Amino acid sequence: MYDLTLPVKESHSSVVMEPPGDYGERFVNPLSDFGFKRIFGNASNKRILKSFVNAVLNGEHVIRDIKLSPTVVVGAVGEAKTVIFDLMCTGESGEQFIVEIQRAFQYNFNDRLVFYNCRAISEQLPRGKLPVDYAINKTYSIAVLEFCLPDSPQNNYLHSASIVYRGSDKLFSNKQHYKIIELHRFKKISTELESDLDKWVFLLKHMRSIQHIPTILSHGVYKEALDIAEISNFTLEDYKMYRSSLQDEHDYLNAMAYAKFQAAREGREEGREEGREEGRQEGLDKGKLTFVKTLIRDTDFDIGKIADLVGVEEDFVRRIRCKMKG
């Protein structure tokens, strides 16, 4: 362990300190690939993962033991897609849990969850052995989203989905389940936390900005998670890996934002080519409006950064954000 009050870098002659720049957090970002796997993906810390999964299930199913499973699932034939899960674990009765972090909106995300769940189910059946009785264990896909799905209910931050009979809540199959956490819909402050799920979601959403640990999170499994996540407890190699992962994700999010802007601009150009003056102006306004709304909803960018990305005045962004809040 060593002091990381300021980030460390190596020079040719010695290890020297550098200013923290845009980082400077006390705790790792748990939504980064490095941070999430450091906290939840270590076999020696499985008590933390078990607590989180049980909090999401909220009594619907209780696991008493859990083990990490391989995150890479290779297709049965050459053309089949290899799937890489963020995290996969197995309960003591064979039930499987896929845990995914998604930071930016992705088209067909619901379909991706279904695909991952089905792959986990198909892996349970023996290959090359007949007959097969198709007895399978329950499989849960848990997705933590840093955005809101366009068609999800707005009255809660946790959504549950299963295969049911139409017009009924009766299960058609009890083997395929989905739990979706939308962090943007979680509005509680530390003094309002009640359930274990409240505490875990608060940590996932706010850990990177915490400087002083709230009393309600200062003991038990939550304190264990924070100790693991505290950057001053990192080795130098861990810290380098963390900084590298943050840069990779920063580049990815910037690329996503640029792609959305390009899509809006291409739609605008198409309107120009068709020579419809009214349509052109409408495309310009709608394209920028859509992009501004997307960045407000899906990122933590401030007003100035959004205005720069889209090429609009800050007042325009401020008005849209007020309307979205109202």
Coordinates of C-alpha atoms in Angstrom, one line a residue:
M1 CA 0.0 0.0 0.0
Y2 CA 1.3 3.5 -0.7
D3 CA 0.0 7.0 -0.7
L4 CA -1.9 8.1 -3.8
T5 CA -3.0 11.5 -2.7
L6 CA -1.5 12.5 -6.1
P7 CA -1.4 10.1 -9.0
V8 CA 2.0 8.5 -9.6
K9 CA 4.0 8.2 -12.9
E10 CA 7.4 6.8 -13.7
S11 CA 10.2 8.9 -15.1
H12 CA 13.5 7.6 -16.5
S13 CA 15.3 8.2 -13.2
S14 CA 12.6 7.7 -10.5
V15 CA 9.0 7.6 -9.6
V16 CA 7.6 11.1 -9.5
M17 CA 4.2 12.6 -8.7
E18 CA 1.9 14.3 -11.2
P19 CA -1.3 16.4 -10.5
P20 CA -4.5 14.5 -10.5
G21 CA -6.0 16.4 -13.4
D22 CA -9.6 15.5 -14.1
Y23 CA -9.5 12.4 -11.9
G24 CA -8.5 13.0 -8.2
E25 CA -11.3 10.7 -6.8
R26 CA -10.9 8.9 -3.6
F27 CA -12.6 5.8 -4.9
V28 CA -12.5 3.9 -8.1
N29 CA -15.3 4.4 -10.6
P30 CA -17.3 1.2 -10.1
L31 CA -18.9 1.5 -13.5
S32 CA -15.6 1.2 -15.2
D33 CA -14.6 -2.2 -16.4
F34 CA -11.6 -2.2 -14.1
G35 CA -13.5 -0.8 -11.1
F36 CA -16.5 -3.2 -11.4
K37 CA -14.4 -6.3 -11.7
R38 CA -12.1 -5.2 -8.8
I39 CA -15.0 -4.8 -6.5
F40 CA -17.3 -7.6 -7.6
G41 CA -15.2 -9.9 -9.7
N42 CA -12.6 -11.3 -7.2
A43 CA -13.2 -14.8 -5.8
S44 CA -11.8 -13.7 -2.4
N45 CA -14.5 -11.0 -2.2
K46 CA -17.5 -13.1 -3.2
R47 CA -19.4 -12.0 -0.1
I48 CA -19.6 -8.6 -1.8
L49 CA -21.0 -10.1 -5.0
K50 CA -23.4 -12.3 -3.2
S51 CA -24.7 -9.3 -1.2
F52 CA -25.3 -7.3 -4.4
V53 CA -27.1 -10.1 -6.3
N54 CA -29.3 -10.9 -3.3
A55 CA -30.2 -7.3 -2.9
V56 CA -31.3 -7.2 -6.6
L57 CA -33.3 -10.3 -6.2
N58 CA -35.0 -8.9 -3.0
G59 CA -36.2 -12.2 -1.7
E60 CA -37.5 -13.5 -5.0
H61 CA -34.6 -15.9 -4.8
V62 CA -31.9 -16.2 -2.1
I63 CA -28.4 -17.5 -2.7
R64 CA -26.3 -18.6 0.2
D65 CA -23.1 -19.3 -1.8
I66 CA -21.8 -18.2 -5.1
K67 CA -18.8 -18.8 -7.4
L68 CA -17.4 -16.9 -10.3
S69 CA -17.8 -18.5 -13.7
P70 CA -15.8 -18.0 -16.9
T71 CA -16.9 -14.8 -18.7
V72 CA -16.0 -16.0 -22.2
V73 CA -18.4 -18.4 -23.8
V74 CA -17.2 -19.8 -27.1
G75 CA -19.7 -20.9 -29.8
A76 CA -20.4 -24.6 -30.3
V77 CA -19.5 -24.3 -34.0
G78 CA -17.1 -22.1 -35.9
E79 CA -19.6 -19.6 -37.0
A80 CA -21.3 -19.2 -33.6
K81 CA -20.6 -15.9 -31.8
T82 CA -18.2 -15.9 -28.9
V83 CA -19.8 -14.0 -26.0
I84 CA -17.9 -12.1 -23.3
F85 CA -19.9 -11.2 -20.2
D86 CA -18.8 -8.5 -17.8
L87 CA -19.4 -10.9 -14.9
M88 CA -20.9 -14.3 -14.6
C89 CA -21.5 -16.4 -11.4
T90 CA -23.2 -19.5 -10.3
G91 CA -25.3 -20.1 -7.2
E92 CA -25.1 -23.2 -5.0
S93 CA -28.1 -24.8 -6.8
G94 CA -26.7 -24.2 -10.3
E95 CA -28.6 -21.0 -11.0
Q96 CA -26.7 -18.5 -13.1
F97 CA -26.3 -14.8 -12.9
I98 CA -25.0 -12.6 -15.7
V99 CA -24.1 -9.1 -14.6
E100 CA -23.6 -6.4 -17.2
I101 CA -22.6 -2.7 -17.0
Q102 CA -23.8 -0.5 -19.9
R103 CA -22.7 3.1 -19.8
A104 CA -24.0 4.5 -23.1
F105 CA -27.2 3.7 -25.0
Q106 CA -27.0 0.9 -27.4
Y107 CA -29.6 0.1 -30.1
N108 CA -31.2 -3.3 -29.6
F109 CA -29.9 -3.5 -26.0
N110 CA -33.0 -5.5 -24.9
D111 CA -32.3 -8.1 -27.6
R112 CA -28.7 -8.3 -26.5
L113 CA -29.8 -9.1 -22.9
V114 CA -32.1 -11.9 -24.3
F115 CA -29.2 -13.2 -26.5
Y116 CA -26.8 -13.3 -23.5
N117 CA -29.4 -15.0 -21.3
C118 CA -30.1 -17.6 -24.0
R119 CA -26.4 -18.4 -24.5
A120 CA -26.0 -19.0 -20.8
I121 CA -29.0 -21.3 -20.9
S122 CA -27.7 -23.2 -23.9
E123 CA -24.4 -23.8 -22.2
Q124 CA -26.1 -25.8 -19.5
L125 CA -27.1 -28.6 -22.0
P126 CA -24.5 -31.3 -22.7
R127 CA -23.0 -31.3 -26.1
G128 CA -23.1 -34.4 -28.3
K129 CA -25.2 -36.4 -25.9
L130 CA -28.7 -37.6 -26.8
P131 CA -31.4 -37.7 -25.6
V132 CA -31.5 -34.4 -23.8
D133 CA -34.2 -33.8 -21.2
Y134 CA -33.9 -30.0 -21.3
A135 CA -33.8 -29.6 -17.6
I136 CA -32.2 -26.2 -17.1
N137 CA -31.4 -24.0 -14.1
K138 CA -32.7 -20.5 -13.6
T139 CA -30.7 -17.8 -15.4
Y140 CA -30.8 -14.1 -14.3
S141 CA -29.5 -11.2 -16.4
I142 CA -28.7 -8.2 -14.2
A143 CA -28.0 -5.0 -16.2
V144 CA -26.8 -1.8 -14.6
L145 CA -27.4 1.1 -17.0
E146 CA -26.1 4.6 -16.9
F147 CA -29.0 5.7 -19.2
C148 CA -32.7 5.0 -19.4
L149 CA -34.3 2.7 -21.8
P150 CA -36.8 4.5 -24.1
D151 CA -39.7 2.3 -23.2
S152 CA -39.1 1.4 -19.6
P153 CA -41.5 2.4 -16.8
Q154 CA -40.6 5.7 -15.2
N155 CA -41.8 5.0 -11.7
N156 CA -38.9 3.0 -10.4
Y157 CA -35.1 2.5 -10.9
L158 CA -35.4 -1.3 -10.9
H159 CA -37.3 -3.2 -13.5
S160 CA -38.1 -7.0 -13.6
A161 CA -39.0 -8.9 -16.8
S162 CA -39.8 -12.6 -17.4
I163 CA -41.6 -14.7 -19.9
V164 CA -45.3 -14.7 -19.0
Y165 CA -48.6 -15.6 -20.6
R166 CA -50.2 -12.7 -22.4
G167 CA -52.8 -10.9 -20.3
S168 CA -51.5 -12.6 -17.2
D169 CA -48.6 -12.3 -14.7
K170 CA -48.4 -16.1 -14.6
L171 CA -45.0 -17.4 -15.7
F172 CA -44.8 -19.4 -18.9
S173 CA -41.3 -20.4 -17.8
N174 CA -39.5 -19.6 -14.5
K175 CA -36.0 -20.2 -15.9
Q176 CA -35.4 -16.8 -17.7
H177 CA -35.3 -13.6 -15.7
Y178 CA -34.1 -10.0 -16.3
K179 CA -33.3 -7.3 -13.7
I180 CA -32.6 -3.8 -15.1
I181 CA -31.2 -1.0 -12.9
E182 CA -31.4 2.5 -14.4
L183 CA -29.1 4.7 -12.3
H184 CA -30.6 7.9 -13.7
R185 CA -33.9 7.1 -12.1
F186 CA -32.3 6.6 -8.6
K187 CA -32.8 9.9 -6.8
K188 CA -32.2 9.1 -3.1
I189 CA -29.6 10.8 -1.0
S190 CA -27.5 8.9 1.7
T191 CA -29.9 9.7 4.5
E192 CA -32.9 8.2 2.6
L193 CA -31.3 4.8 1.9
E194 CA -33.5 2.0 3.3
S195 CA -33.0 -1.3 1.5
D196 CA -29.8 -3.2 0.7
L197 CA -30.5 -2.4 -3.0
D198 CA -30.8 1.3 -2.2
K199 CA -27.3 1.2 -0.7
W200 CA -25.7 -0.7 -3.5
V201 CA -27.3 1.4 -6.2
F202 CA -26.2 4.6 -4.3
L203 CA -22.7 3.3 -4.3
L204 CA -22.7 2.4 -8.0
K205 CA -24.0 5.8 -8.9
H206 CA -22.0 8.0 -6.4
M207 CA -18.9 6.1 -5.3
R208 CA -16.5 8.0 -7.6
S209 CA -17.6 11.3 -6.1
I210 CA -17.6 10.3 -2.4
Q211 CA -15.0 12.0 -0.2
H212 CA -16.5 11.2 3.2
I213 CA -18.2 7.8 3.7
P214 CA -21.9 8.1 4.8
T215 CA -22.5 6.6 8.2
I216 CA -25.0 4.1 6.8
L217 CA -22.3 2.7 4.5
S218 CA -19.5 2.7 7.0
H219 CA -19.8 -0.9 8.2
G220 CA -20.3 -4.4 7.0
V221 CA -20.1 -5.4 3.3
Y222 CA -20.4 -1.8 2.1
K223 CA -17.3 -0.8 4.0
E224 CA -15.5 -3.8 2.6
A225 CA -16.4 -2.7 -0.9
L226 CA -15.2 0.8 -0.2
D227 CA -11.9 -0.4 1.2
I228 CA -11.3 -2.4 -2.0
A229 CA -12.3 0.5 -4.1
E230 CA -10.1 3.1 -2.3
I231 CA -7.5 4.3 -4.8
S232 CA -4.9 4.8 -2.0
N233 CA -5.0 1.0 -1.5
F234 CA -4.0 0.2 -5.1
T235 CA -0.6 -1.1 -6.1
L236 CA 1.2 1.0 -8.7
E237 CA 0.4 -1.5 -11.3
D238 CA -3.3 -1.5 -10.4
Y239 CA -3.3 2.3 -10.6
K240 CA -1.8 2.3 -14.1
M241 CA -4.4 -0.2 -15.2
Y242 CA -7.2 1.9 -13.8
R243 CA -6.0 5.0 -15.5
S244 CA -5.7 3.2 -18.8
S245 CA -9.2 1.8 -18.5
L246 CA -10.6 5.3 -17.8
Q247 CA -8.9 6.6 -20.9
D248 CA -10.3 3.8 -23.0
E249 CA -13.8 4.5 -21.8
H250 CA -13.4 8.2 -22.2
D251 CA -12.4 7.6 -25.8
Y252 CA -15.4 5.3 -26.3
L253 CA -17.9 7.7 -24.9
N254 CA -16.5 10.6 -27.0
A255 CA -16.8 8.3 -30.0
M256 CA -20.4 7.6 -29.2
A257 CA -21.2 11.3 -28.8
Y258 CA -19.5 12.1 -32.1
A259 CA -21.4 9.3 -33.9
K260 CA -24.7 10.7 -32.6
F261 CA -23.7 14.2 -33.8
Q262 CA -22.7 12.8 -37.2
A263 CA -26.0 11.0 -37.5
A264 CA -27.9 14.3 -36.8
R265 CA -25.7 16.2 -39.3
E266 CA -26.1 13.6 -42.0
G267 CA -29.9 13.8 -41.7
R268 CA -29.5 17.6 -42.0
E269 CA -27.4 17.3 -45.1
E270 CA -29.9 14.9 -46.7
G271 CA -32.6 17.6 -46.2
R272 CA -30.4 20.1 -48.0
E273 CA -29.8 17.8 -50.9
E274 CA -33.4 17.4 -51.4
G275 CA -33.7 21.2 -51.6
R276 CA -36.5 21.5 -49.1
E277 CA -35.8 24.7 -47.3
E278 CA -38.4 24.1 -44.6
G279 CA -37.4 20.5 -44.2
R280 CA -33.7 21.5 -44.0
Q281 CA -34.3 24.0 -41.2
E282 CA -36.5 21.5 -39.4
G283 CA -33.9 18.8 -39.7
L284 CA -31.2 21.2 -38.4
D285 CA -33.3 22.1 -35.3
K286 CA -34.6 18.6 -34.7
G287 CA -31.1 17.0 -35.1
K288 CA -29.5 19.3 -32.6
L289 CA -32.5 19.1 -30.2
T290 CA -32.3 15.3 -30.3
F291 CA -28.6 15.3 -29.7
V292 CA -28.8 17.7 -26.8
K293 CA -31.6 15.6 -25.2
T294 CA -29.5 12.5 -25.6
L295 CA -26.4 14.0 -23.9
I296 CA -28.5 15.4 -21.1
R297 CA -30.2 12.0 -20.5
D298 CA -27.2 9.7 -21.0
T299 CA -24.2 11.6 -19.7
D300 CA -23.0 13.7 -16.8
F301 CA -21.7 16.4 -19.2
D302 CA -22.2 20.0 -17.9
I303 CA -24.1 22.6 -20.0
G304 CA -20.9 24.1 -21.4
K305 CA -19.6 20.7 -22.7
I306 CA -22.9 19.8 -24.3
A307 CA -23.1 23.2 -26.0
D308 CA -19.6 22.7 -27.4
L309 CA -20.3 19.2 -28.6
V310 CA -23.5 20.1 -30.4
G311 CA -22.5 23.6 -31.5
V312 CA -25.3 25.5 -29.8
E313 CA -25.6 28.3 -27.2
E314 CA -25.5 27.3 -23.6
D315 CA -28.9 29.0 -23.1
F316 CA -30.4 26.6 -25.6
V317 CA -29.0 23.6 -23.6
R318 CA -30.2 25.2 -20.3
R319 CA -33.8 25.6 -21.6
I320 CA -33.9 22.0 -22.9
R321 CA -32.7 20.7 -19.6
C322 CA -35.2 22.7 -17.6
K323 CA -38.0 21.4 -19.9
M324 CA -36.8 17.8 -19.4
K325 CA -36.8 18.2 -15.6
G326 CA -40.2 19.9 -15.6

